[in-house]
Tab-separated table of C-alpha atoms in Angstrom:
chain	number	residue	atom	x	y	z
B	1	MET	CA	-24.290	31.248	-1.412
B	2	ASN	CA	-26.019	28.413	-3.243
B	3	THR	CA	-25.355	27.411	-6.844
B	4	ILE	CA	-28.659	28.754	-8.148
B	5	HIS	CA	-27.984	32.146	-6.554
B	6	HIS	CA	-24.566	32.131	-8.240
B	7	HIS	CA	-26.196	31.625	-11.684
B	8	LEU	CA	-28.787	34.301	-10.796
B	9	ALA	CA	-26.047	36.798	-9.972
B	10	LEU	CA	-24.160	36.086	-13.216
B	11	CYS	CA	-27.272	36.498	-15.306
B	12	ALA	CA	-28.174	39.697	-13.472
B	13	ALA	CA	-24.737	41.177	-14.030
B	14	GLU	CA	-24.862	40.417	-17.745
B	15	ALA	CA	-28.388	41.811	-18.103
B	16	ALA	CA	-27.324	45.010	-16.319
B	17	ARG	CA	-24.267	45.294	-18.550
B	18	VAL	CA	-26.399	45.000	-21.694
B	19	THR	CA	-28.735	47.815	-20.645
B	20	ARG	CA	-25.899	50.311	-20.130
B	21	GLY	CA	-25.376	52.506	-23.162
B	22	LEU	CA	-28.690	51.823	-24.894
B	23	THR	CA	-29.744	54.922	-26.797
B	24	PRO	CA	-33.204	56.463	-27.078
B	25	GLU	CA	-33.071	55.557	-30.780
B	26	GLN	CA	-32.473	51.907	-29.950
B	27	LEU	CA	-35.305	51.946	-27.396
B	28	ALA	CA	-37.691	53.165	-30.089
B	29	GLY	CA	-36.744	50.383	-32.490
B	30	PRO	CA	-38.260	46.932	-32.877
B	31	SER	CA	-37.090	44.039	-30.719
B	32	VAL	CA	-36.644	40.407	-31.651
B	33	CYS	CA	-39.739	39.704	-29.532
B	34	ALA	CA	-42.689	39.873	-31.923
B	35	GLY	CA	-44.852	42.905	-31.302
B	36	TRP	CA	-42.541	44.556	-28.803
B	37	THR	CA	-40.268	47.540	-29.196
B	38	VAL	CA	-36.911	47.555	-27.459
B	39	ARG	CA	-38.449	49.923	-24.883
B	40	GLU	CA	-41.287	47.476	-24.136
B	41	LEU	CA	-38.822	44.606	-23.861
B	42	ALA	CA	-36.537	46.670	-21.558
B	43	ASN	CA	-39.489	47.614	-19.337
B	44	HIS	CA	-40.578	43.972	-19.145
B	45	LEU	CA	-37.038	42.946	-18.214
B	46	VAL	CA	-36.731	45.611	-15.496
B	47	LEU	CA	-40.156	44.872	-14.052
B	48	TYR	CA	-39.935	41.089	-13.778
B	49	SER	CA	-36.199	40.405	-13.480
B	50	ALA	CA	-35.464	43.076	-10.871
B	51	HIS	CA	-38.608	44.306	-9.129
B	52	GLY	CA	-40.452	41.006	-9.495
B	53	LEU	CA	-37.379	39.116	-8.338
B	54	GLU	CA	-37.163	41.116	-5.106
B	55	HIS	CA	-40.913	40.957	-4.409
B	56	ARG	CA	-40.935	37.166	-4.908
B	57	ALA	CA	-38.155	36.830	-2.291
B	58	LEU	CA	-40.084	39.051	0.132
B	59	ARG	CA	-43.418	37.372	-0.715
B	60	THR	CA	-44.995	40.760	-1.459
B	61	GLU	CA	-47.096	41.980	-4.372
B	62	LEU	CA	-45.687	44.301	-6.984
B	63	PRO	CA	-47.262	47.725	-6.457
B	64	LYS	CA	-49.620	48.779	-9.273
B	65	GLU	CA	-47.597	51.930	-9.911
B	66	THR	CA	-44.506	49.761	-10.447
B	67	VAL	CA	-46.297	47.513	-12.910
B	68	ALA	CA	-47.488	50.516	-14.950
B	69	ARG	CA	-44.193	52.409	-14.909
B	70	ASP	CA	-42.054	53.242	-17.916
B	71	PHE	CA	-38.643	52.593	-16.367
B	72	THR	CA	-36.812	53.672	-19.493
B	73	ALA	CA	-38.280	57.203	-19.273
B	74	ASP	CA	-35.564	58.050	-16.734
B	75	ALA	CA	-32.190	58.864	-18.318
B	76	ASP	CA	-30.376	56.873	-15.627
B	77	TRP	CA	-32.657	53.818	-15.919
B	78	PRO	CA	-29.778	51.354	-16.535
B	79	GLU	CA	-28.131	52.372	-13.282
B	80	ARG	CA	-31.453	52.204	-11.430
B	81	TYR	CA	-32.009	48.749	-12.925
B	82	ALA	CA	-28.583	47.590	-11.741
B	83	ALA	CA	-29.270	48.947	-8.258
B	84	GLN	CA	-32.681	47.178	-8.154
B	85	LEU	CA	-31.027	43.957	-9.277
B	86	ASP	CA	-28.577	44.325	-6.379
B	87	ARG	CA	-31.494	44.712	-3.918
B	88	ALA	CA	-33.193	41.645	-5.435
B	89	LEU	CA	-30.009	39.589	-5.197
B	90	ALA	CA	-29.575	40.673	-1.579
B	91	ALA	CA	-33.133	39.564	-0.791
B	92	TRP	CA	-32.347	36.113	-2.204
B	93	GLU	CA	-29.139	35.905	-0.164
B	94	LYS	CA	-31.290	35.361	2.926
B	95	PRO	CA	-31.819	31.675	3.646
B	96	GLU	CA	-35.485	32.180	4.498
B	97	ALA	CA	-36.172	33.429	0.953
B	98	TRP	CA	-35.471	29.865	-0.295
B	99	GLU	CA	-37.856	28.245	2.169
B	100	GLY	CA	-41.360	27.219	1.264
B	101	GLU	CA	-43.319	28.314	-1.724
B	102	VAL	CA	-44.053	31.486	-3.627
B	103	ASP	CA	-47.420	32.329	-5.165
B	104	MET	CA	-47.389	32.343	-8.959
B	105	ALA	CA	-50.717	33.364	-10.432
B	106	GLY	CA	-52.582	31.668	-7.607
B	107	SER	CA	-50.465	28.502	-7.525
B	108	PRO	CA	-47.785	27.727	-4.957
B	109	VAL	CA	-44.379	27.065	-6.506
B	110	PRO	CA	-41.207	26.096	-4.589
B	111	ALA	CA	-38.998	29.169	-4.128
B	112	ALA	CA	-36.053	27.625	-5.968
B	113	GLU	CA	-38.259	27.030	-9.004
B	114	ILE	CA	-39.427	30.649	-8.992
B	115	VAL	CA	-35.783	31.706	-9.059
B	116	ALA	CA	-35.120	29.276	-11.928
B	117	MET	CA	-37.923	30.888	-13.960
B	118	LEU	CA	-36.633	34.354	-13.127
B	119	ILE	CA	-33.188	33.297	-14.282
B	120	LEU	CA	-34.858	32.538	-17.614
B	121	GLU	CA	-36.277	36.077	-17.630
B	122	LEU	CA	-32.805	37.510	-17.074
B	123	ALA	CA	-30.966	35.249	-19.514
B	124	LEU	CA	-33.447	34.903	-22.352
B	125	HIS	CA	-34.878	38.436	-22.319
B	126	GLY	CA	-31.409	39.789	-21.595
B	127	TRP	CA	-30.265	38.025	-24.777
B	128	ASP	CA	-33.340	39.353	-26.596
B	129	LEU	CA	-32.405	42.889	-25.586
B	130	ALA	CA	-28.801	42.412	-26.538
B	131	HIS	CA	-29.634	40.800	-29.882
B	132	SER	CA	-32.185	43.549	-30.645
B	133	THR	CA	-29.509	46.209	-30.216
B	134	GLY	CA	-26.491	44.520	-31.799
B	135	ARG	CA	-24.848	43.454	-28.564
B	136	ALA	CA	-23.634	40.168	-27.193
B	137	PHE	CA	-25.020	38.403	-24.145
B	138	GLU	CA	-22.510	35.932	-22.769
B	139	LEU	CA	-22.642	33.539	-19.878
B	140	PRO	CA	-20.088	31.108	-18.479
B	141	GLU	CA	-20.634	27.567	-19.792
B	142	GLU	CA	-21.733	26.307	-16.363
B	143	THR	CA	-24.424	29.010	-16.138
B	144	GLY	CA	-25.439	28.388	-19.752
B	145	ALA	CA	-25.851	24.710	-18.895
B	146	TYR	CA	-28.087	25.623	-15.958
B	147	VAL	CA	-30.218	27.869	-18.199
B	148	ARG	CA	-30.470	25.062	-20.757
B	149	GLU	CA	-31.586	22.631	-18.027
B	150	VAL	CA	-34.315	25.060	-16.880
B	151	VAL	CA	-35.448	25.706	-20.472
B	152	GLU	CA	-35.723	21.934	-21.009
B	153	ARG	CA	-37.725	21.586	-17.798
B	154	TYR	CA	-40.201	24.366	-18.593
B	155	ALA	CA	-40.323	24.433	-22.413
B	156	GLY	CA	-43.720	22.755	-22.597
B	157	MET	CA	-45.306	25.155	-20.124
B	158	TYR	CA	-43.757	28.240	-21.768
B	159	ARG	CA	-44.958	27.104	-25.210
B	160	GLN	CA	-48.435	26.517	-23.838
B	161	TYR	CA	-48.592	30.202	-22.817
B	162	ALA	CA	-46.805	31.475	-25.989
B	163	GLY	CA	-43.630	32.354	-24.077
B	164	PHE	CA	-41.478	30.118	-26.309
B	165	ASP	CA	-41.659	29.332	-30.003
B	166	GLU	CA	-40.960	25.903	-31.413
B	167	PRO	CA	-37.296	24.825	-31.034
B	168	VAL	CA	-34.793	25.931	-33.652
B	169	ALA	CA	-32.938	22.967	-35.144
B	170	GLU	CA	-30.016	24.818	-36.770
B	171	VAL	CA	-27.493	24.664	-33.918
B	172	GLY	CA	-23.989	23.430	-34.614
B	173	ALA	CA	-22.391	20.528	-32.785
B	174	ASP	CA	-19.975	22.941	-31.117
B	175	ALA	CA	-22.727	25.267	-29.825
B	176	THR	CA	-22.493	26.400	-26.234
B	177	ALA	CA	-25.048	25.289	-23.691
B	178	PHE	CA	-26.556	28.788	-23.664
B	179	THR	CA	-26.834	28.760	-27.467
B	180	ARG	CA	-28.656	25.449	-27.167
B	181	ALA	CA	-30.969	26.949	-24.529
B	182	LEU	CA	-31.753	29.835	-26.859
B	183	ALA	CA	-32.555	27.485	-29.710
B	184	LEU	CA	-34.685	25.252	-27.507
B	185	SER	CA	-36.691	28.321	-26.456
B	186	GLY	CA	-37.370	29.097	-30.127
B	187	ARG	CA	-34.835	31.926	-30.426
B	188	ARG	CA	-32.468	32.105	-33.407
B	189	PRO	CA	-28.956	32.513	-31.981
């Protein structure tokens, strides 16, 4: 298993952990993502970090019914999310998934870079979901450093498309790499 896949698996496990135990009341509440409820954030996370992750590995389109689905309407949605993450991780365990390029909005992107961006979906939106519901989202320092590196690499592009806010300067000298990644993405850790 390659290093990027290792970081992907750790972020997926933490995102799945955070979803377990969310209540309907929490899903109805506001999230830290402007204009989104926790439910909308959770649906975005499930769609792109699990279903999208698998479809990118297989080089297939997301079915329209999947894109329009309210995953959180099912009582067992956290378990279904975890199972879908497992399928996506298994798809990326195949060496051929890492070969060549993947279409991203009509542009070819190297497969490893698609995974890097999907790691951001897992880590950053996983943190958003955790923070919105009073939970922690923790990553090993090595994985946090990888996330920070990817945030640094793509910050300009994400800001251009309103995916990141301006960086937050109030981060202590002893902040973890993941905390620094959050701040660089415009989140307030």
